Short mmCIF file of C-alpha atoms in Angstrom, two decimals:
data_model
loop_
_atom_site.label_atom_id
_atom_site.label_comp_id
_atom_site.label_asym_id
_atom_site.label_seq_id
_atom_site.Cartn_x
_atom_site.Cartn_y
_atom_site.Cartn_z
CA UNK A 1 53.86 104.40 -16.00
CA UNK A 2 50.69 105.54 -17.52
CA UNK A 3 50.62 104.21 -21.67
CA UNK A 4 50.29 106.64 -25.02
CA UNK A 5 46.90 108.00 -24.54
CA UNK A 6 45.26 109.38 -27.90
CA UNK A 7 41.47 111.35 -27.56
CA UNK A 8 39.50 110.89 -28.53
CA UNK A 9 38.66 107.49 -28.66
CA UNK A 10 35.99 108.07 -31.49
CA UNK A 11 35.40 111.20 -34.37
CA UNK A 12 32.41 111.52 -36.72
CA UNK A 13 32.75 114.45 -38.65
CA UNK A 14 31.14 115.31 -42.64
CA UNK A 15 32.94 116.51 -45.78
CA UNK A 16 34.55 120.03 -45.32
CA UNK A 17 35.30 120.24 -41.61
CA UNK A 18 38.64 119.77 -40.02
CA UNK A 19 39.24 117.60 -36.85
CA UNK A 20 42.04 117.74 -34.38
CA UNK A 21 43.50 114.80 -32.51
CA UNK A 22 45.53 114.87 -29.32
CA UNK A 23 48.27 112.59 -28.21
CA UNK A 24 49.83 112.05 -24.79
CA UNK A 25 53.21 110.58 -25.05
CA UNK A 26 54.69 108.00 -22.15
CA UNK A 27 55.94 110.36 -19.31
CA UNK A 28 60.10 111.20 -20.20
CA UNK A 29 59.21 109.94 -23.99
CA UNK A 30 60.05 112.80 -26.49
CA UNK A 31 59.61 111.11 -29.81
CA UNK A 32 56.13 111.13 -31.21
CA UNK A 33 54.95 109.59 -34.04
CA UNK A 34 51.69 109.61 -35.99
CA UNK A 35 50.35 106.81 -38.39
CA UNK A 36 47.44 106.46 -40.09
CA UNK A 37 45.92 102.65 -40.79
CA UNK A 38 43.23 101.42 -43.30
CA UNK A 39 42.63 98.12 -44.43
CA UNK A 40 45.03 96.78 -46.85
CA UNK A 41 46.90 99.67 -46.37
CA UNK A 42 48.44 98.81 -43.18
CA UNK A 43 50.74 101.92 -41.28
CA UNK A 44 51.05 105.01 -43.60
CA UNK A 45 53.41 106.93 -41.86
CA UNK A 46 52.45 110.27 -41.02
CA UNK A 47 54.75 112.12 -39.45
CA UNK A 48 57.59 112.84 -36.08
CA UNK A 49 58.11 115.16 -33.63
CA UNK A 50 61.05 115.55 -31.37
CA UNK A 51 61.11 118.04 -29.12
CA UNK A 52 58.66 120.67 -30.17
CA UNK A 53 60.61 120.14 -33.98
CA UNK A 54 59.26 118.08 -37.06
CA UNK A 55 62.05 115.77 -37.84
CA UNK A 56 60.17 113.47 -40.60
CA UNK A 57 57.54 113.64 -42.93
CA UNK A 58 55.58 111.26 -44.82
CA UNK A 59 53.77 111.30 -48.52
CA UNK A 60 50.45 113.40 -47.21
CA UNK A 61 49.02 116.42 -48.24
CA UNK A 62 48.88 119.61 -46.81
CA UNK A 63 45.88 119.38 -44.72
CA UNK A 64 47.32 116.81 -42.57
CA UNK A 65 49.56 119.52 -40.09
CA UNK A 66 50.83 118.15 -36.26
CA UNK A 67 52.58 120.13 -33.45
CA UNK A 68 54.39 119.10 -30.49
CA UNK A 69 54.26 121.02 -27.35
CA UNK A 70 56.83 121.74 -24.49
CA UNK A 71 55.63 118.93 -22.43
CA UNK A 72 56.12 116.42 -25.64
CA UNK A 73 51.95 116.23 -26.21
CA UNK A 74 51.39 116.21 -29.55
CA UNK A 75 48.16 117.44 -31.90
CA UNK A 76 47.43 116.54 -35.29
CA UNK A 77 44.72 118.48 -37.42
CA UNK A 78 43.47 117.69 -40.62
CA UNK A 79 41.48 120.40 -42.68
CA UNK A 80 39.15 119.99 -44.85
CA UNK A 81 38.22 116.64 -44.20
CA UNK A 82 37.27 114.25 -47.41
CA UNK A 83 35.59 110.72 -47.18
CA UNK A 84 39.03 108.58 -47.48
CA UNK A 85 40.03 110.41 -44.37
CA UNK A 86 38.37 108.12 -42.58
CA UNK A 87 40.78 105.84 -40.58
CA UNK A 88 42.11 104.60 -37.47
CA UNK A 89 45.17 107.49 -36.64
CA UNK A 90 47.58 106.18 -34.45
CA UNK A 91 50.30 107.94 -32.43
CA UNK A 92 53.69 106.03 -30.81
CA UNK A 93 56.25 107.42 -28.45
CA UNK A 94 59.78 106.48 -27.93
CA UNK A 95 62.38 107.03 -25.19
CA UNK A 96 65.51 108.52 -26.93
CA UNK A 97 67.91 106.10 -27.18
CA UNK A 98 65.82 102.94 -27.93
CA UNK A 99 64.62 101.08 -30.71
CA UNK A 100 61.37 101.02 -30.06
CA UNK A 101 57.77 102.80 -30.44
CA UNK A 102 55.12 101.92 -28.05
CA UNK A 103 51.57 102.51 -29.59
CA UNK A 104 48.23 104.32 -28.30
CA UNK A 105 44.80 102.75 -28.75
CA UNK A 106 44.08 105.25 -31.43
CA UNK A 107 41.39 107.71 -32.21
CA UNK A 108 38.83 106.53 -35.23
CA UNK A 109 37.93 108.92 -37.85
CA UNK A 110 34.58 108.42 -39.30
CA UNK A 111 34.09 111.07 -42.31
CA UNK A 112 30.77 111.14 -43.53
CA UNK B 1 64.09 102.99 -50.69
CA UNK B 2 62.85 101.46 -47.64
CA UNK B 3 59.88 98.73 -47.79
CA UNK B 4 58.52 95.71 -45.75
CA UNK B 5 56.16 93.14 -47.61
CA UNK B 6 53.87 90.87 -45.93
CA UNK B 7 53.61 88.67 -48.61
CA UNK B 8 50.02 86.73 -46.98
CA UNK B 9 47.23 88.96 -45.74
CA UNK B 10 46.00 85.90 -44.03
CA UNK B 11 47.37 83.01 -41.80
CA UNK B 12 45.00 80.07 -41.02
CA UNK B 13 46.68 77.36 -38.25
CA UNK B 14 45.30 74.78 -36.46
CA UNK B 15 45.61 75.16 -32.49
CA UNK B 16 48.70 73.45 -31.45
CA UNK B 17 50.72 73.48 -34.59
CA UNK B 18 53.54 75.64 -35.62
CA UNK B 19 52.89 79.23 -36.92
CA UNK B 20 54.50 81.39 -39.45
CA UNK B 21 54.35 84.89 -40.45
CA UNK B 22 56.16 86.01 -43.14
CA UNK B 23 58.68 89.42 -43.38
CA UNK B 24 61.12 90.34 -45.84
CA UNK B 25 62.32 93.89 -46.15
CA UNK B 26 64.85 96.04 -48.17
CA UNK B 27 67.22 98.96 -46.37
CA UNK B 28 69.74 100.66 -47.54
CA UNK B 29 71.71 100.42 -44.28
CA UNK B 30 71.84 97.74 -41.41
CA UNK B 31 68.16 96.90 -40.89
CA UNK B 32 66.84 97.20 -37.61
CA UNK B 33 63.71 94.91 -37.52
CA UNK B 34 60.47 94.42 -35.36
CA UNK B 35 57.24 92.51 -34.96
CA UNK B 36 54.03 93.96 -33.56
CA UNK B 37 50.47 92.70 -32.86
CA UNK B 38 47.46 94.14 -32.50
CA UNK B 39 44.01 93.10 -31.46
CA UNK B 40 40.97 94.27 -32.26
CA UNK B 41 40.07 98.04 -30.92
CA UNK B 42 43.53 98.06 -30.02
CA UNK B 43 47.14 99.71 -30.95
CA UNK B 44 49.81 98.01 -31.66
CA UNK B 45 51.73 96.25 -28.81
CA UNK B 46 55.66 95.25 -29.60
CA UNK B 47 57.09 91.56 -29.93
CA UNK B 48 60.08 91.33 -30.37
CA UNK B 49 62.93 93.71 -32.67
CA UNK B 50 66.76 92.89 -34.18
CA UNK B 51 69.07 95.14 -33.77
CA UNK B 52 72.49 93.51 -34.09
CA UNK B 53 73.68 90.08 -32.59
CA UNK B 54 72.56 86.03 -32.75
CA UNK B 55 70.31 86.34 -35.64
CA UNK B 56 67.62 84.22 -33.51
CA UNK B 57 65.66 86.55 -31.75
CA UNK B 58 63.06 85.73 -28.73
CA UNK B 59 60.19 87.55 -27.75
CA UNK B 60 57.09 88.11 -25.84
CA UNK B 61 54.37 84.95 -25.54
CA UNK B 62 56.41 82.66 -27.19
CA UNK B 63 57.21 84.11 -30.34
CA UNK B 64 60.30 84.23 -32.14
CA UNK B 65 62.02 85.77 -35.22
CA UNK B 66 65.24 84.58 -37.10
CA UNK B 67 67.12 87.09 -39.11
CA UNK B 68 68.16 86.18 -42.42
CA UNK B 69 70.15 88.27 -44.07
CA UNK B 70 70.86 86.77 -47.25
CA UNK B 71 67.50 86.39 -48.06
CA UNK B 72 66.22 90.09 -46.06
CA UNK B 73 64.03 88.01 -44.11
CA UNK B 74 62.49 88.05 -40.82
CA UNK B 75 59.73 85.45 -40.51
CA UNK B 76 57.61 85.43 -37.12
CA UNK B 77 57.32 81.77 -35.47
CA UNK B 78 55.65 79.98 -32.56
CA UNK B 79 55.95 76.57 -31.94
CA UNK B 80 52.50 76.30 -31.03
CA UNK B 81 49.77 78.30 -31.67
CA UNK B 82 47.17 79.21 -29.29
CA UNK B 83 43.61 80.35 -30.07
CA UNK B 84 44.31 83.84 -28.11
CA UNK B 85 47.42 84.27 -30.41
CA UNK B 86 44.62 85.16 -33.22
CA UNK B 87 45.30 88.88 -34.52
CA UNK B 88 46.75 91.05 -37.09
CA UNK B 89 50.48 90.96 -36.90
CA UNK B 90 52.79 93.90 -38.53
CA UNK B 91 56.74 93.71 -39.58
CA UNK B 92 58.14 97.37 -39.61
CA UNK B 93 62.09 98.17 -40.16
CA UNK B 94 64.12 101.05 -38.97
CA UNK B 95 66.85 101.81 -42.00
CA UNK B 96 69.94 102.70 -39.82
CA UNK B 97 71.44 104.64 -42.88
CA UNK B 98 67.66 106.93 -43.18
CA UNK B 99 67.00 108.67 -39.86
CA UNK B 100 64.47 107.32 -37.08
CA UNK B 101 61.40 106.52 -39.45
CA UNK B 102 59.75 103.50 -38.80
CA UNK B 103 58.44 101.48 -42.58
CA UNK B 104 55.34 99.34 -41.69
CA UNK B 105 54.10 95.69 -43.64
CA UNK B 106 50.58 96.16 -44.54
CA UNK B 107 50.10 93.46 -42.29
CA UNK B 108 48.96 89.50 -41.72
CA UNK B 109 45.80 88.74 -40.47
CA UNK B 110 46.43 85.12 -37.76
CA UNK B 111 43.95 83.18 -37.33
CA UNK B 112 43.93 80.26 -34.94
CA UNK B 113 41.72 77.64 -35.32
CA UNK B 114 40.49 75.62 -32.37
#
């Protein structure tokens, strides 16, 4: 079975704009999950999707928005993008049923 | 509220000796617990998770993790370390009593030394 696979790979965007991120879960995997990671930071949690529904939520603000589709692919978009944006964004799928979340490679958000 | 702490951001062993990584964690439930690594330009890749049962738990490359409940721990251990076991290492725990999210450690940078 093919892995998560997050595009892209690498983002450089300026002050202002908004950027969207795409996330293909493992095939039959309907949970998906987005983090984002800084240094000393670790895993901020982001939030879930199950089944084309937002089941949790972390502590960001509103320009941080995600969507699942019918087919479990997931988008997140961030408006209005400010310099501590800048992060590695990582999304995880699960099978339902099991304990645990397998990871993409991640996409890289560079805000200048 | 749930939380992990990583109480080191950085692990220095000699090659061959015995590693540690430390985890301790707060729930209001039954804690389900996990260890991930990741290496550089990577995501994370799982280790090894506690669910319920013998509170010594074996994973992948060696690694194990015991369960300690009365102390909410759940340290990370090899018996010997390996240079290519060098990476950042996260604990993260499940709160059975708060839904499905996931509560990451900020993380503990390994570092082998050859």
């Amino acid at each position: 079975k093919a892995g998560v696979t997050q595009t892209p790979r690498y983002l450089i965007k300026t002050r202002g704009q908004q950027v969207t991120l795409s996330c293909s879960p493992i095939s039959g995997h309907r949970s998906v999950s987005w983090y984002q990671q800084t240094p000393g930071q670790g895993l901020q949690f982001l939030f879930e999707y199950f089944s084309e529904t937002q089941r949790n939520k972390g502590n960001f603000p509103g320009r941080f928005s995600g969507r699942q589709f019918s087919n479990s692919r997931s988008e997140m978009n961030v408006s209005t993008l400010e310099l501590g944006d800048s992060a590695l964004y990582l999304c995880a799928s699960s099978p339902l049923g099991e304990n645990i979340q397998y990871f993409g490679a991640g996409t890289r958000l560079s805000v200048l | 509220a749930q939380s992990v702490a990583q109480p080191e951001d950085q692990v220095n062993v000699a090659e061959g000796n015995p590693l540690t990584v430390k985890c301790t964690y707060s729930v209001s439930g039954n804690p389900y617990l996990f260890w991930y690594v990741q290496y550089p330009n990577r995501g994370l890749q799982f280790l090894l998770k506690y669910i319920t049962g013998d509170n010594l738990v074996k994973g992948s490359y060696g690694f194990e993790a015991e369960f300690n409940k009365s102390q909410t721990s759940f340290h990370l251990k090899k018996p010997s370390a390996l240079v290519s076991d060098s990476a950042l290492y996260f604990c993260a725990v499940r709160d059975s009593m708060a839904g499905n999210q996931f509560y990451f450690g900020t993380g503990t940078s390994l570092t082998v030394i050859p």
